[in-house]
XYZ file of C-alpha atoms in Angstrom:
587
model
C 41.927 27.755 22.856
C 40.583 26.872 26.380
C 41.971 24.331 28.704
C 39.411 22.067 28.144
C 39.663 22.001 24.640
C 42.953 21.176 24.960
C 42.668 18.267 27.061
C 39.848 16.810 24.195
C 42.596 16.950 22.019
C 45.005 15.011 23.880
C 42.375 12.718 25.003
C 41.446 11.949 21.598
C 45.060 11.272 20.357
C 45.358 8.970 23.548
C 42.362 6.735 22.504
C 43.300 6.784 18.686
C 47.108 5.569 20.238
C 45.390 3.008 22.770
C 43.057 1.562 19.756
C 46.156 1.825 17.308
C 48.375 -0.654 19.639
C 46.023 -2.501 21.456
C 44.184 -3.812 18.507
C 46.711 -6.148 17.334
C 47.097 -8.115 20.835
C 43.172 -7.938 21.754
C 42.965 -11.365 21.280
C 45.946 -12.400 23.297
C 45.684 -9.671 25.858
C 42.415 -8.694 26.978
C 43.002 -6.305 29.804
C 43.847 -3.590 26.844
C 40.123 -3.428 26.320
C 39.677 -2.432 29.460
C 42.121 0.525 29.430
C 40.478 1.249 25.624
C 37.208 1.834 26.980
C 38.116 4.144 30.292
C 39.836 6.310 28.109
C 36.977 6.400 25.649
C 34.326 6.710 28.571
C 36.163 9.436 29.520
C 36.757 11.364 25.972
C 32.474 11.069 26.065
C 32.466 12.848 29.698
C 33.945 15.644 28.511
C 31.896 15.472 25.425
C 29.452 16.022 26.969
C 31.178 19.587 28.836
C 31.779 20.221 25.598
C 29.874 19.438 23.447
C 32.059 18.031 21.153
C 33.601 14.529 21.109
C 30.063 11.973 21.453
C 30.133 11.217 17.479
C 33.949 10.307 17.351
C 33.734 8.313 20.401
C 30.744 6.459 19.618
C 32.462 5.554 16.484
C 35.501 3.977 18.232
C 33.496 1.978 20.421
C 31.441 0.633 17.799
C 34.276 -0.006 15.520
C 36.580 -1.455 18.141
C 33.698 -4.182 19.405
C 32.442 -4.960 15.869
C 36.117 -6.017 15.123
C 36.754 -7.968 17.977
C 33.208 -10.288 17.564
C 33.849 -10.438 13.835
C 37.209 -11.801 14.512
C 36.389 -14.031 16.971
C 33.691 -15.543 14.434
C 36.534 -15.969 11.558
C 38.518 -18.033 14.065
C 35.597 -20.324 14.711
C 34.710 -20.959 11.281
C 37.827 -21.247 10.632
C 38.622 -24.185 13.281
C 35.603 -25.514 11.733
C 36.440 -26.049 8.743
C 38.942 -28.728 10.082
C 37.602 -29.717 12.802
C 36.856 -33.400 11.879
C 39.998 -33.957 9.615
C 42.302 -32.597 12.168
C 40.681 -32.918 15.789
C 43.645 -32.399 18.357
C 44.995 -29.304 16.103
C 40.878 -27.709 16.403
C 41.366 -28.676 20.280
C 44.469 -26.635 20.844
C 43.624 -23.334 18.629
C 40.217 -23.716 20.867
C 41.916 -23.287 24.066
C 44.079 -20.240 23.044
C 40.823 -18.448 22.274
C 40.475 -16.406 25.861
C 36.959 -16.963 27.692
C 36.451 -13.439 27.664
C 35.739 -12.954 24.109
C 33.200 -15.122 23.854
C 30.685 -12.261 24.569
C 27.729 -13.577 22.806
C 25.406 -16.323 23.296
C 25.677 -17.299 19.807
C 29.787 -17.499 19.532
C 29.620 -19.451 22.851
C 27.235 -21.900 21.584
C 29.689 -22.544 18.541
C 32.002 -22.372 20.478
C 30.916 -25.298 22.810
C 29.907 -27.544 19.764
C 33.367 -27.592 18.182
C 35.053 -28.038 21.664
C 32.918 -31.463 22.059
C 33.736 -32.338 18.515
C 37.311 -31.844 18.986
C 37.319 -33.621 21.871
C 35.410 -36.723 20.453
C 38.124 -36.916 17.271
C 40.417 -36.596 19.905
C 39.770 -39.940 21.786
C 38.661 -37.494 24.957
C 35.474 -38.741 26.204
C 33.379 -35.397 26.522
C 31.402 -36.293 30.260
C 30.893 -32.548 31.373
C 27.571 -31.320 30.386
C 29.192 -27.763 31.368
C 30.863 -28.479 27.441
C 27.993 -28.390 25.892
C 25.656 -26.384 27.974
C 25.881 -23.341 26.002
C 24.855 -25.449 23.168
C 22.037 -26.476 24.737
C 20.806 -23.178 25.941
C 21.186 -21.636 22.439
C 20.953 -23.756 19.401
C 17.938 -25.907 20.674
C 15.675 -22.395 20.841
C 17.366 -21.009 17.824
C 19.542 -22.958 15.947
C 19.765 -24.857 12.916
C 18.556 -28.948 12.231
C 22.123 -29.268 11.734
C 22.877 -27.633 14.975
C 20.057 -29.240 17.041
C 21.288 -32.272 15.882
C 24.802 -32.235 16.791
C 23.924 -30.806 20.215
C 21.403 -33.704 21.050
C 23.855 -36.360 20.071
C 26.548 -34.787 22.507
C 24.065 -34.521 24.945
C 23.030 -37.664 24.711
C 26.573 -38.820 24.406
C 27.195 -37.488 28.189
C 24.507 -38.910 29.329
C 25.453 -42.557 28.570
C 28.778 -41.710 29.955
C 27.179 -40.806 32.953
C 25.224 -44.019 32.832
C 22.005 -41.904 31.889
C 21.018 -44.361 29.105
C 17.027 -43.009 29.941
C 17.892 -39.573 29.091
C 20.631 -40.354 26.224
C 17.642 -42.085 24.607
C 15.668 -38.850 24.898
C 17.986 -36.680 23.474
C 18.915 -38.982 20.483
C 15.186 -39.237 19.321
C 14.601 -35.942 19.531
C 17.595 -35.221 17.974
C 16.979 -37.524 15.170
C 13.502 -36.043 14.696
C 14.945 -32.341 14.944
C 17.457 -33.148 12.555
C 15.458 -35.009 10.052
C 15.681 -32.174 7.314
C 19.382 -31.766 8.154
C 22.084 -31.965 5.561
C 24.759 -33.801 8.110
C 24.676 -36.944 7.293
C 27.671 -37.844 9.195
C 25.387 -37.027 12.672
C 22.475 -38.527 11.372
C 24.964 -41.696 11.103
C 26.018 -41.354 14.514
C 23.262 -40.814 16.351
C 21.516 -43.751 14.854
C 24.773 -45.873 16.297
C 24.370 -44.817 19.559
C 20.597 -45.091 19.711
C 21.434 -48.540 18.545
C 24.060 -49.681 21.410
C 21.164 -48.447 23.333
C 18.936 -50.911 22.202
C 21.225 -53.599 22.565
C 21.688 -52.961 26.138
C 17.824 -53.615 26.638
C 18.459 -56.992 24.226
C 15.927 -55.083 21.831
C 17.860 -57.000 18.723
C 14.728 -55.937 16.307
C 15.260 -51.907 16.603
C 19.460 -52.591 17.324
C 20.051 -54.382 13.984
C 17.641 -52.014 11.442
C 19.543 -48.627 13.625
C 22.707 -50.277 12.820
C 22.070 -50.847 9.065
C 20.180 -47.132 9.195
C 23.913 -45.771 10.294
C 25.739 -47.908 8.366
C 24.323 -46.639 5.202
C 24.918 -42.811 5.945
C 28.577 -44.052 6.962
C 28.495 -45.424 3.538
C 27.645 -42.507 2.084
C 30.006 -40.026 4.023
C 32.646 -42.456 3.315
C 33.395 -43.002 6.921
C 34.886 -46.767 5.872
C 35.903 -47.547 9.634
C 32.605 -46.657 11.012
C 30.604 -48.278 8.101
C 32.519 -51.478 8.781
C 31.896 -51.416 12.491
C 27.714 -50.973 12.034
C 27.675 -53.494 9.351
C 29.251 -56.081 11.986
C 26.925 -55.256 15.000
C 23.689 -55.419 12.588
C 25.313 -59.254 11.666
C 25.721 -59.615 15.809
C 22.046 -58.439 15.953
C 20.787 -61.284 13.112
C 22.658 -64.181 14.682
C 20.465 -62.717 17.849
C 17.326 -62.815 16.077
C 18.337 -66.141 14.062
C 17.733 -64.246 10.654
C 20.356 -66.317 8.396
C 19.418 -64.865 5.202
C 20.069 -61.616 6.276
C 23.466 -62.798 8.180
C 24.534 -63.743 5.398
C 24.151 -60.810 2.833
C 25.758 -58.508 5.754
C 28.700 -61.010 6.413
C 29.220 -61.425 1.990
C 29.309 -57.407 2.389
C 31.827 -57.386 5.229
C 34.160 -59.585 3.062
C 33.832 -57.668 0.426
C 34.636 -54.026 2.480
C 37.042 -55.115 5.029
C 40.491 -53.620 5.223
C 42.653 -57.019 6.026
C 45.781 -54.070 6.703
C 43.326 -53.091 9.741
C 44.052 -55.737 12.480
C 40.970 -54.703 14.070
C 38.625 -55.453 10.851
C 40.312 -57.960 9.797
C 39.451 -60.178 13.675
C 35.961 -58.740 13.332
C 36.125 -60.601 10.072
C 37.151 -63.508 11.073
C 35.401 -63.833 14.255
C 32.249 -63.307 12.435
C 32.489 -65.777 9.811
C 33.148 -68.390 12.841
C 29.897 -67.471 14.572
C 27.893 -68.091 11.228
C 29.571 -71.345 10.644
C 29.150 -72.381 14.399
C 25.509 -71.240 14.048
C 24.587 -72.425 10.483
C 27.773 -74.504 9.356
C 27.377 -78.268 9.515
C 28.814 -79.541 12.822
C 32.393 -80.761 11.320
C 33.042 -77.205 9.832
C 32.983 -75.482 13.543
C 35.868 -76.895 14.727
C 37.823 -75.479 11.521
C 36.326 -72.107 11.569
C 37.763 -71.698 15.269
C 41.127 -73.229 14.180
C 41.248 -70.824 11.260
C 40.662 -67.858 13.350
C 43.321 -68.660 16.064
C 45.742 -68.991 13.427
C 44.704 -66.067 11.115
C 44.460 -63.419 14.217
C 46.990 -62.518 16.463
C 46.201 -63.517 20.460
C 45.291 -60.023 21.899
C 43.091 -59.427 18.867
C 41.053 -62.581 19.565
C 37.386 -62.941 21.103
C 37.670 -65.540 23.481
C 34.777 -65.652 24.889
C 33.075 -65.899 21.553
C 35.820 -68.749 20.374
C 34.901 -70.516 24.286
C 31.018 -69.630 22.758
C 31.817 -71.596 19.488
C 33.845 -74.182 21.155
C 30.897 -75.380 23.437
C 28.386 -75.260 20.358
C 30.947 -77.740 18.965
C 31.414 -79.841 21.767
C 35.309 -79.059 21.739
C 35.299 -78.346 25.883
C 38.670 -78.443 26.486
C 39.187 -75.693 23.700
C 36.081 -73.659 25.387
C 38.240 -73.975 28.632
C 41.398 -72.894 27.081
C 39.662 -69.783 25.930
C 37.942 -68.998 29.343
C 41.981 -69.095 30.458
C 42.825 -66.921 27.677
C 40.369 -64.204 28.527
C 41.370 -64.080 31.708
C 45.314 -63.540 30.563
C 44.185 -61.021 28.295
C 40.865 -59.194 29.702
C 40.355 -57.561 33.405
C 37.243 -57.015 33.026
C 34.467 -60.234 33.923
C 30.887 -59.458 32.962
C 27.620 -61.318 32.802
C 28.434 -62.963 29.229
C 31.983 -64.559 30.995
C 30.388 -65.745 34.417
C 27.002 -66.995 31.951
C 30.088 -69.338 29.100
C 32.142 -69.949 32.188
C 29.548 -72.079 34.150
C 28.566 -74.079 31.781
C 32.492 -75.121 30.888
C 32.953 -76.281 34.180
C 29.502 -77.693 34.712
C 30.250 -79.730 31.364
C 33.950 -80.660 32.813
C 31.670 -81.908 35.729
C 33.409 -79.432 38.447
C 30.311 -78.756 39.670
C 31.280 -76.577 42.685
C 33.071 -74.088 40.268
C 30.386 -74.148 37.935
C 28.062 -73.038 40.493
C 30.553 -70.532 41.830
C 30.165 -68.971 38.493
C 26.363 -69.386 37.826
C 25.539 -67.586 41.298
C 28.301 -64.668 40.074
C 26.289 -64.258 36.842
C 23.250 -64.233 38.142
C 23.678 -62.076 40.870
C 25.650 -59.637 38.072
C 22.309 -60.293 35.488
C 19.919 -59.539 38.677
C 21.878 -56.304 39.499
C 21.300 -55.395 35.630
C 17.516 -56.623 35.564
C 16.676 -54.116 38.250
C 18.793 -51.481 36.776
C 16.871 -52.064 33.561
C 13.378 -52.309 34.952
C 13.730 -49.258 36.546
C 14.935 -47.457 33.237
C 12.537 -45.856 30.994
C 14.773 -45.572 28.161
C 13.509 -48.391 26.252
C 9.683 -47.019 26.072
C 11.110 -43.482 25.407
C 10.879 -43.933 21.315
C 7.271 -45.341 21.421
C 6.261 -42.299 24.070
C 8.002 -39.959 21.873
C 6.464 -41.145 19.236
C 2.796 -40.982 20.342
C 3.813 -37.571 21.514
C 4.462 -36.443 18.004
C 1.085 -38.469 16.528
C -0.733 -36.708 19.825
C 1.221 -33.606 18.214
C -0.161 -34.222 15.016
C -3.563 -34.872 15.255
C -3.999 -31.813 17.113
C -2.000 -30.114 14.345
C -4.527 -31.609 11.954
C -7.319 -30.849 13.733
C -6.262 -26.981 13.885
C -5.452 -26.807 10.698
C -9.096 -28.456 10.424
C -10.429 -25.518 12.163
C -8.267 -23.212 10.364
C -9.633 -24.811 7.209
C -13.579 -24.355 8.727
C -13.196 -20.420 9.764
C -11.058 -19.431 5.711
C -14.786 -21.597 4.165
C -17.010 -19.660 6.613
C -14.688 -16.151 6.295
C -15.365 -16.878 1.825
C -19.022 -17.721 2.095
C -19.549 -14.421 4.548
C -17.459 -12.425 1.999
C -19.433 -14.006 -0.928
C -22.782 -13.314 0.540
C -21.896 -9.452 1.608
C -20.555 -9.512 -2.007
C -23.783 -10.533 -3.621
C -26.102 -8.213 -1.613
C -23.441 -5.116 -1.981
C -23.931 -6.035 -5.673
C -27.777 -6.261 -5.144
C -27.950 -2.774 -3.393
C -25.621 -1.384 -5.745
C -27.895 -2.746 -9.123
C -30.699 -0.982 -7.142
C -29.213 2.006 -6.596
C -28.113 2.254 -9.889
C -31.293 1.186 -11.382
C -32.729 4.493 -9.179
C -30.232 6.604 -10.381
C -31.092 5.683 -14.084
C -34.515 6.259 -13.758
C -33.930 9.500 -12.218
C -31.484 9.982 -15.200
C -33.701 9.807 -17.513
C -37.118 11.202 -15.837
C -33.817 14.531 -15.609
C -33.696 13.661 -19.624
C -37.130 13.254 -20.220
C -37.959 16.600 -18.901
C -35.206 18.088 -20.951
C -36.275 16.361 -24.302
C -39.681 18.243 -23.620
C -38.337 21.465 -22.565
C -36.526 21.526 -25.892
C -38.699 20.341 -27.940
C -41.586 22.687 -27.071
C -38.920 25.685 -27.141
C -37.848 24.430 -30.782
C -41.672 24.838 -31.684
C -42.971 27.843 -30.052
C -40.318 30.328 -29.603
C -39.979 32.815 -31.766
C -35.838 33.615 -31.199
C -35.087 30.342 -32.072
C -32.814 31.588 -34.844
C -31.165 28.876 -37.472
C -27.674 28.518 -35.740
C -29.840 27.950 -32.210
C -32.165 25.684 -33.585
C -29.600 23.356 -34.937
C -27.956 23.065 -31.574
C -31.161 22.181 -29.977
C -31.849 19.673 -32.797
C -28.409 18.371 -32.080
C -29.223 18.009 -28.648
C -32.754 16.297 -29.253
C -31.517 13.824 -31.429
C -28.790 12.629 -28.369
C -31.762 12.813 -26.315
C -33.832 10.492 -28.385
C -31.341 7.847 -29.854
C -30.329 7.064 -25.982
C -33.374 6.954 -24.714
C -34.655 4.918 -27.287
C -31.554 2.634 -26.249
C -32.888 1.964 -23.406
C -36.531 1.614 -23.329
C -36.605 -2.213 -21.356
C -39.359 -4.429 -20.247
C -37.213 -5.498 -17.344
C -35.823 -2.571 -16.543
C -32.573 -3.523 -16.941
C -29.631 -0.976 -17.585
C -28.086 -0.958 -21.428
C -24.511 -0.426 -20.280
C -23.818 1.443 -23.283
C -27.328 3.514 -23.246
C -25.874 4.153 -19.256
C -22.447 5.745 -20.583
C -24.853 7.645 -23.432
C -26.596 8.873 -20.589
C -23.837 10.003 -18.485
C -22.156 11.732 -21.435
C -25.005 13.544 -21.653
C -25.615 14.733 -18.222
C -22.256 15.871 -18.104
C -22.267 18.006 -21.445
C -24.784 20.191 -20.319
C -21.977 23.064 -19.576
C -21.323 22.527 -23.124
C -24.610 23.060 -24.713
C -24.881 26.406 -22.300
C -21.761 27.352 -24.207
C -22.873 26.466 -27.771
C -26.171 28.329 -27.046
C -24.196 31.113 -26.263
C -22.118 31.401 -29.216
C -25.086 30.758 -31.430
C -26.991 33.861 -29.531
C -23.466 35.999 -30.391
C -23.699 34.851 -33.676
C -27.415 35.652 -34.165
C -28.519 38.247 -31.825
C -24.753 40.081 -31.015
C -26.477 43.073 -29.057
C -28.241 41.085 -26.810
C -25.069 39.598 -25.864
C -23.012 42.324 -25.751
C -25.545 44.429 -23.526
C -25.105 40.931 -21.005
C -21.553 41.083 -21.009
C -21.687 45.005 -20.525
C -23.564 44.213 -17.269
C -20.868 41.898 -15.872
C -22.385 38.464 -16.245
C -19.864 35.519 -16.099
C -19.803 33.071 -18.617
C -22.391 30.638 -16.407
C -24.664 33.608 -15.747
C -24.854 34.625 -19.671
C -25.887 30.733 -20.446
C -28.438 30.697 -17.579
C -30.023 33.754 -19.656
C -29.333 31.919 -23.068
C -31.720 28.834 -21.620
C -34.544 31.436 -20.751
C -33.706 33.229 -23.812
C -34.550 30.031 -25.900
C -37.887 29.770 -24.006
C -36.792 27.679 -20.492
C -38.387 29.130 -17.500
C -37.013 28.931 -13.681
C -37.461 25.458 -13.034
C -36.727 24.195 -16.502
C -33.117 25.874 -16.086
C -32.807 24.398 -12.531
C -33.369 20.990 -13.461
C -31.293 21.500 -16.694
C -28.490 22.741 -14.920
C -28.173 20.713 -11.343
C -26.446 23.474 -9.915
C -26.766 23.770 -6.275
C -26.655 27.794 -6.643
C -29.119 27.870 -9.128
C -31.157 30.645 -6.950
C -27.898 32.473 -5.712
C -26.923 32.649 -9.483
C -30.349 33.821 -10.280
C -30.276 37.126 -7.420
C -26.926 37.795 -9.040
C -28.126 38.253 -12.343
C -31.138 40.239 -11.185
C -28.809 42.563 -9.923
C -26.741 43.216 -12.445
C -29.289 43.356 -14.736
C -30.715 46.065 -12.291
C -33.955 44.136 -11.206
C -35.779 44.354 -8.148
C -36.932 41.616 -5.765
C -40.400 41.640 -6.831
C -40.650 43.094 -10.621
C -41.304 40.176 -13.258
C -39.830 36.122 -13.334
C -35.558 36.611 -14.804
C -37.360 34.367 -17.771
C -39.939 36.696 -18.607
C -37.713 39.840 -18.683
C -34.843 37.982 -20.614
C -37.735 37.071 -23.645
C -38.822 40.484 -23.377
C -35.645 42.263 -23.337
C -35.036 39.892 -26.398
C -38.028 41.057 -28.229
């Protein structure tokens, strides 16, 4: 064995060693791949001196990368598969998966997606767009509804942590429209929320309440009882808004009857809700008690105080609407517009009027700062421009379609009208071929009929062939004598049968001539004539002359079968017609 032979060998045992140990750490330790492949790149370089390794090598490539993607893909759908029940166990099997494997666009995509979702569940707002990039790039050119869907929302989800509410808009419409025949109802549910807290921010109370009772429903559905709980209470916020008390109060009747009093949070929602509609729609008497009833019932850091200093003012109870300004301050950092806006008008109703107006300018420099902001945000026209879009989209769908519709109706009436003259042509072609048919039969009928009458070696057995033959000849053309000249499809088949059986009657002609005249025959056949050739002289033995037989027959060698009889029969070029010798001979 040579010496490079040898070093295949060892080659090949080192690979099968390197695949045998590394393939159990791959995941954890990806530099083994590394050594894997040199040592397979180099069992294929001496292949290829070789001629002898490139099949086996190939092979452990192939097998080597097909199990690392496939396993890779089992640990993903695995991690989904409890991803939303267990979010911070999905997050930490996520980051053990190395970087390096994710070697398609496809894994990284999935990837991405469940590394958003785990961080969501996990209370970790997701405000990287590097997270879901991948995502992006992939799914929304090739992936699912399901998968567009869930990538919009996170999408959109970074943007309003970036304070992108203009392009979080975007991406939850189109997301809700790319999603529409998606299964996920839990998404759907979602998105819908967040397009909602969207419209609130642009006071659009209409669009906020119906997206909050859109996502409350598919909450409902899901059984995602927390979530459910917390739409149905910002679609009551949003008919107090729009002063719709019928439908406050179906929504609040449903939020007493679904609340979870062990949940602190739903059970001050509760509360706090049912003292706005009684402040709102109560009699005046009952607002006072509604406040006191929700102090008592809720503990302190649980409490709305700017709503109870709200409801306090409505019910002329100041010094309780002062007590909660205090109390938010204790228990809230945070002073926005709706503070500075309640605060002003407690102290302008104490009659400090120098604090009230400290307040008012504070909120209305805060509410200017947020006018601008919004004025110069497109988000809130972004549905009705999307929406055009799609009718824009639409109509010029339709109106292709339309088109598409025009060119199939002009395509059928051009294929109907080459049908109908093909059909025409064809009837007159046919109608040409049947009167050339039977002009052929015709002459035939007469040829036979005059032979029947005036030749003399008509024998019995012959005659009764060509009486036979006549009496075809005469029932179809009888069939299909027409004033319109219009073809008798069964007189058309009579005739075709006919045409075709000529070869026949050549043959039963000749057995009738063995039968009745065998040394005529016999000298034939002792002079080499073929079956064809000993019919042809059978017709001008009956009477047929040259032309007769060439019509009969149709044969395109009718004259080169005629100067081969002549010579075998030992004729020369210019002694008598073949038809006049055969009837002589005969005699």
């Amino acid at each position: 064995m040579s010496g490079n032979q040898w070093i295949t060998k060892i080659l090949i045992l080192i690979s099968t060693g390197c695949l045998t140990l590394c393939f159990p750490f791959v995941f954890m330790h990806f530099y083994l791949v590394g050594i894997f492949i040199f040592i397979t790149f180099i069992s294929i370089y001496v292949f290829f001196c070789m001629k002898l390794l490139l099949f086996p090598a190939i092979a452990l490539i192939l097998l080597f990368s097909c199990s690392s993607h496939g396993e890779v893909e089992k640990m993903l759908n695995e991690i989904s598969s409890y991803v939303g029940q267990r979010p911070y166990d999905a997050l930490m099997a996520l980051q053990e998966i190395p970087p390096e494997t994710l070697s398609s666009k496809e894994v990284n995509a999935e990837y991405s997606l469940l590394h958003a979702i785990a961080m969501e569940g996990s209370f970790i707002p997701v405000t990287d767009l590097s997270i879901i990039q991948p995502s992006i790039d992939f799914y929304l050119q090739k992936g699912t509804p399901s998968q567009k869907l869930r990538t919009l929302y996170y999408h959109g989800r970074i943007c309003m942590e970036n304070g992108d509410t203009e392009g979080a808009m975007e991406c939850f419409v189109k997301g809700l429209v790319e999603g529409s025949n998606s299964g996920d109802r839990l998404f759907l549910a979602r998105t819908l929320y967040a397009k909602g807290e969207i419209h609130a921010i642009f006071r659009d109370y209409g669009k906020y309440m119906e997206a909050m009772l859109s996502a409350a429903e598919s909450f409902r559905e899901e059984g995602e009882h927390i979530s459910y709980f917390s739409s149905l209470s910002n679609a009551f916020s949003g008919c107090l808004e729009l002063d719709d008390q019928l439908r406050a109060e179906e929504i609040l009747e449903e939020m007493v009857s679904v609340a979870d009093t062990s949940n602190i949070n739903q059970f001050s929602l509760l509360h706090e809700s049912g003292m706005r509609y009684e402040a709102r729609y109560g009699e005046k008497g009952s607002v006072a008690d509604a406040v006191l009833k929700y102090r008592n019932n809720v503990p302190p850091t649980y409490v709305n105080w700017l709503s109870v200093a709200e409801v306090s003012l409505m019910g002329g109870d100041i010094e309780g609407a002062l007590e909660a300004i205090e109390q938010f301050g204790v228990y809230t950092a945070h002073k926005g517009e709706r503070f500075y806006a309640v605060a002003s008008k407690v102290y302008e109703e104490l009659g400090h009027k120098e604090k009230a107006l400290e307040y008012y300018r504070n909120y209305v420099k805060m509410s200017d700062s947020s006018e601008i902001a919004l004025l110069g945000n497109d988000a809130r026209f972004i549905e009705e421009r999307f929406n055009l879009q799609m009718q824009a989209m639409e109509r010029e769908m339709e109106k292709r379609r339309l088109i598409l519709y025009g060119l199939f109706f002009i395509m059928l009436l051009v294929g109907v009208i080459a049908y109908v003259v093909y059909r025409l042509k064809l009837r007159k072609l046919e109608n040409e071929t049947y009167r050339l048919q039977c002009s052929q039969l015709e002459q035939e009928k007469s040829a036979l009929a005059t032979t029947l009458e005036e030749s003399w070696v008509v024998s019995a057995p012959v005659g009764e062939i060509i009486r036979e033959r006549l009496a075809l000849l005469n029932t179809v053309m009888a069939a299909n004598i027409s004033e319109n000249d219009k073809i008798d499809r069964n007189a058309q088949s009579g005739i075709d049968m006919l045409l075709s059986d000529r070869k026949s009657f050549m043959n039963s002609t000749v057995s009738a001539f063995e039968a009745s005249h065998p040394a005529f025959i016999s000298h034939l056949k002792g002079c080499g004539l073929t079956e064809v050739e000993l019919g042809y002289c059978c017709l001008y033995a009956i009477g047929l002359n040259g032309k007769n037989v060439g019509e009969y027959t149709k044969m395109s060698r009718h004259y080169i079968i005629n100067s081969e009889i002549r010579k075998k029969l030992g004729l020369e070029e210019k002694s008598m017609n073949l038809d006049k010798y055969i009837q002589t001979f005969l005699k």
